[in-house]
Coordinates of C-alpha atoms and ligand atoms in Angstrom, one line a residue:
M1 CA -22.4 -36.1 24.4
N2 CA -21.6 -38.2 21.6
E3 CA -19.2 -37.8 18.8
D4 CA -21.3 -36.3 16.2
T5 CA -22.5 -33.4 18.9
K6 CA -19.0 -32.9 20.2
L7 CA -17.5 -32.2 16.5
T8 CA -20.7 -30.3 15.6
A9 CA -20.0 -28.2 18.8
S10 CA -16.3 -27.3 18.0
K11 CA -17.5 -26.6 14.3
Q12 CA -19.6 -23.9 15.7
R13 CA -17.1 -22.9 17.8
W14 CA -14.7 -22.6 14.9
A15 CA -17.2 -20.7 12.8
R16 CA -17.4 -17.9 15.5
E17 CA -13.8 -17.7 16.2
G18 CA -12.9 -17.4 12.3
R19 CA -11.0 -20.7 12.2
F20 CA -9.3 -22.0 8.7
L21 CA -10.4 -18.7 6.9
T22 CA -6.9 -19.1 5.6
G23 CA -4.8 -16.2 6.1
R24 CA -7.8 -13.9 6.9
V25 CA -8.4 -14.9 10.5
A26 CA -8.2 -11.7 12.6
R27 CA -4.6 -11.4 14.4
P28 CA -4.8 -11.0 18.4
E29 CA -3.7 -7.6 19.5
T30 CA -0.8 -9.1 20.5
E31 CA 0.4 -9.7 16.8
R32 CA -0.6 -6.7 15.4
L33 CA 2.9 -5.5 15.2
P34 CA 5.3 -7.1 12.7
P35 CA 8.2 -8.6 13.9
G36 CA 11.0 -6.0 14.5
Q37 CA 8.8 -2.9 14.4
H38 CA 8.0 -0.3 17.3
L39 CA 5.1 1.7 17.8
V40 CA 5.1 5.5 17.3
R41 CA 2.0 8.3 18.0
D42 CA 3.8 10.7 15.6
W43 CA 4.0 10.4 11.7
P44 CA 7.7 10.5 10.4
V45 CA 8.4 12.2 7.2
L46 CA 10.6 10.1 4.8
D47 CA 11.6 10.8 1.1
L48 CA 14.5 11.6 -1.2
G49 CA 14.4 15.5 -0.1
R50 CA 12.6 17.0 -2.8
Q51 CA 8.8 17.8 -2.0
P52 CA 6.8 18.7 -4.8
A53 CA 4.6 21.5 -4.6
I54 CA 1.2 20.5 -7.0
P55 CA -1.9 22.5 -6.3
R56 CA -4.6 19.9 -6.7
E57 CA -5.7 22.0 -10.2
K58 CA -2.4 21.4 -11.6
W59 CA -2.4 17.7 -10.8
E60 CA -2.8 14.6 -12.9
L61 CA -2.8 11.0 -12.8
R62 CA -1.9 9.2 -15.9
V63 CA -2.5 5.5 -16.2
F64 CA -0.7 3.9 -18.9
G65 CA 0.9 0.4 -20.6
A66 CA -0.4 -2.5 -20.8
V67 CA -4.3 -1.5 -19.9
E68 CA -7.2 -1.6 -22.4
H69 CA -8.4 2.2 -21.3
P70 CA -5.5 4.4 -20.7
L71 CA -6.7 7.0 -18.5
T72 CA -5.5 11.0 -17.6
L73 CA -7.6 11.8 -14.6
D74 CA -7.4 16.0 -13.5
W75 CA -8.9 16.6 -9.8
A76 CA -12.2 16.8 -10.9
A77 CA -12.4 13.2 -12.4
Y78 CA -10.4 11.8 -9.7
A79 CA -13.3 13.3 -7.4
A80 CA -15.8 12.0 -9.1
M81 CA -14.9 8.6 -8.8
P82 CA -16.5 5.9 -5.7
P83 CA -15.3 7.6 -2.4
H84 CA -13.5 5.0 -0.2
T85 CA -12.4 5.2 3.2
E86 CA -10.4 3.1 5.2
V87 CA -8.2 2.7 8.4
S88 CA -4.9 0.9 8.3
D89 CA -1.8 0.7 10.1
I90 CA 1.4 1.6 8.9
H91 CA 4.9 0.0 8.4
C92 CA 8.1 1.5 7.8
V93 CA 11.1 -0.4 6.7
T94 CA 13.3 1.8 9.3
T95 CA 11.3 0.0 11.9
W96 CA 8.6 2.4 13.1
S97 CA 4.6 1.2 12.6
R98 CA 1.8 3.9 13.6
Y99 CA -1.9 2.3 14.1
D100 CA -5.3 3.3 12.8
N101 CA -4.8 5.7 10.0
R102 CA -8.0 6.8 8.2
W103 CA -7.7 8.0 4.6
D104 CA -10.2 9.0 2.3
G105 CA -9.6 8.0 -1.4
V106 CA -10.2 5.6 -4.3
S107 CA -9.8 2.1 -3.9
T108 CA -7.3 0.8 -6.1
R109 CA -10.1 -2.0 -7.7
D110 CA -12.2 1.1 -8.8
L111 CA -9.0 2.2 -10.6
L112 CA -8.8 -1.5 -12.3
D113 CA -12.2 -1.5 -13.5
A114 CA -11.6 1.9 -14.7
C115 CA -8.4 0.9 -16.8
M116 CA -8.8 -2.6 -17.3
P117 CA -5.5 -4.1 -17.3
R118 CA -4.5 -6.6 -20.3
Q119 CA -4.2 -10.3 -19.9
G120 CA -0.4 -10.6 -18.4
A121 CA 0.0 -7.2 -17.1
D122 CA 1.0 -8.5 -13.7
F123 CA 3.3 -6.0 -12.5
I124 CA 3.0 -2.1 -12.0
V125 CA 5.3 0.7 -11.7
L126 CA 4.4 3.5 -9.9
H127 CA 6.0 7.1 -10.8
S128 CA 6.0 10.4 -8.4
Y129 CA 6.4 14.0 -9.1
D130 CA 9.8 13.7 -7.6
G131 CA 10.9 11.2 -9.9
Y132 CA 10.6 8.4 -7.2
T133 CA 9.3 4.9 -8.5
T134 CA 8.3 1.7 -6.8
N135 CA 6.9 -1.7 -8.0
L136 CA 4.3 -3.7 -7.5
D137 CA 2.6 -7.0 -8.2
L138 CA -1.2 -6.7 -9.4
N139 CA -2.2 -8.8 -6.5
D140 CA -0.8 -6.4 -4.3
F141 CA -1.9 -3.3 -5.9
A142 CA -5.1 -5.3 -5.7
A143 CA -5.3 -6.1 -2.5
K144 CA -8.0 -4.9 -0.3
G145 CA -7.6 -1.7 1.6
A146 CA -5.1 -0.7 -1.0
M147 CA -6.2 3.0 -2.4
L148 CA -5.2 6.2 -3.7
A149 CA -5.7 8.5 -0.7
H150 CA -5.9 12.5 -0.8
A151 CA -7.0 12.9 2.6
W152 CA -5.6 11.5 6.2
E153 CA -7.5 11.7 9.7
G154 CA -10.3 14.1 7.3
A155 CA -8.1 16.9 6.2
P156 CA -6.0 17.0 2.9
L157 CA -3.2 15.1 2.6
S158 CA -0.1 17.3 3.7
E159 CA 2.4 18.2 0.9
A160 CA 5.0 16.6 3.1
H161 CA 2.9 13.3 3.1
G162 CA 2.4 13.0 -0.6
G163 CA -0.5 15.4 -1.5
P164 CA -2.3 15.7 -3.6
V165 CA -2.4 12.2 -3.9
R166 CA -0.8 9.4 -2.7
L167 CA -1.1 5.3 -3.0
V168 CA -1.7 3.3 0.5
V169 CA -0.8 -0.3 0.6
P170 CA -0.9 -1.1 4.3
H171 CA 0.1 -5.0 3.9
L172 CA 3.6 -3.9 2.5
Y173 CA 6.0 -1.7 4.0
L174 CA 5.5 2.2 3.4
W175 CA 8.3 2.7 0.6
K176 CA 5.7 1.3 -1.8
S177 CA 3.0 3.9 -0.9
A178 CA 4.3 6.2 -3.4
K179 CA 3.6 10.4 -2.3
W180 CA 2.8 12.6 -4.9
L181 CA 1.5 9.9 -7.4
H182 CA 1.5 10.9 -11.1
R183 CA 1.4 8.1 -13.0
I184 CA 0.5 4.2 -13.0
E185 CA 2.7 1.8 -15.2
F186 CA 1.2 -1.4 -15.9
R187 CA 3.7 -4.3 -17.6
E188 CA 4.3 -7.4 -18.7
Q189 CA 7.6 -7.7 -17.0
A190 CA 8.9 -6.5 -13.4
R191 CA 10.9 -3.5 -12.9
A192 CA 12.4 -2.6 -9.7
G193 CA 11.5 0.6 -8.4
Y194 CA 14.1 3.2 -6.7
W195 CA 14.7 1.3 -3.5
E196 CA 14.3 -2.0 -4.9
A197 CA 17.2 -1.4 -7.4
N198 CA 19.3 0.0 -4.6
G199 CA 18.4 -3.3 -2.3
Y200 CA 15.5 -3.4 -0.8
H201 CA 13.0 -6.1 -1.2
M202 CA 10.9 -6.3 -4.6
R203 CA 7.9 -7.4 -2.4
G204 CA 8.4 -5.9 1.2
D205 CA 5.9 -8.0 3.2
P206 CA 6.6 -6.4 6.8
W207 CA 5.4 -10.0 8.1
V208 CA 8.1 -11.8 7.1
E209 CA 10.4 -9.1 6.8
E210 CA 11.3 -8.9 3.5
R211 CA 13.5 -5.6 4.3
Y212 CA 16.4 -6.0 2.1
S213 CA 17.0 -8.7 -1.3
G214 CA 20.5 -9.7 -0.2
P215 CA 22.1 -10.9 2.8
E216 CA 23.1 -7.7 4.0
P217 CA 21.3 -4.1 4.2
P218 CA 22.3 -1.8 1.5
A219 CA 24.5 0.6 2.6
S220 CA 22.1 3.0 0.9
A221 CA 19.4 2.1 3.4
L222 CA 18.9 5.4 4.7
L223 CA 15.3 6.3 4.5
Ligands
LIG301 N1 7.4 10.2 -4.2 C1 7.8 9.4 -3.0 N2 7.2 8.5 -2.4 C2 7.7 8.1 -1.7 C3 9.1 8.2 -0.9 C4 9.6 9.2 -2.1 O1 10.8 9.3 -1.4 N3 9.0 9.9 -3.0 N4 9.9 7.8 0.2 C5 8.7 6.6 0.3 C6 9.5 5.9 1.6 S1 10.8 5.3 1.6 C7 8.9 6.1 2.7 S2 9.4 5.2 4.1 C8 7.4 6.7 3.3 C9 7.2 7.8 3.8 O2 5.8 8.3 4.0 P1 5.8 9.3 5.0 O3 6.8 10.4 4.5 O4 4.4 9.9 4.3 O5 6.1 8.7 6.2 O6 7.1 7.1 1.8 C10 7.6 6.3 0.7 N5 6.8 7.0 -0.8
LIG302 MO1 11.2 4.2 3.8

């Protein structure tokens, strides 16, 4: 084999393996669990202790702030959006992870197409019916896999897990996935949500253990 042929063969192998597709090469199975996490089979419930009971007929989602088209979606308007399904893993900052959760709902990209964030509206705050808030960068909100979810494993999302509709952002720790979603605010400046203001990391990437913003876990790190 001359050098050219060898290089061609390597390139073909790299192409098959997806080499050099920056950041998007499928992690081998051994790397599916982020550092410091352990796997669970059940699905723990974690929240501030107030679980609001919102029937679908009373549920409303408002999209406001720095957007061209503010929206108010009732259940019928939400259900009329393009359906979207994802299977993704959950990683909670309290160190448990759960694989292969099947979600039905609406992709955040379709929501962005509908509301059209203004130039510079790079930050988002999610507001929930229980008073909880959490913040995201627009890029993380728009990431593939991020969605509004109303069903889990083919059944309506339970009240305890945030029904009628919660956010799911699978590439960040689960505290970013606001349950009982009520309002989505687009902003030109970042603002810390509930846990972010209490010492949790502003971004929360489990693969680099962005758990806390300071050197010590906060005293309030209970959930
Ligand atoms: N509205 C709301 N969303 C919330 C919370 C909350 O208290 N209220 N807790 C967050 C935290 S800290 C976690 S770990 C996950 C837990 O989701 P689960 O109860 O479905 O496992 O929800 C997140 N979303
Ligand atoms: Mo949490």
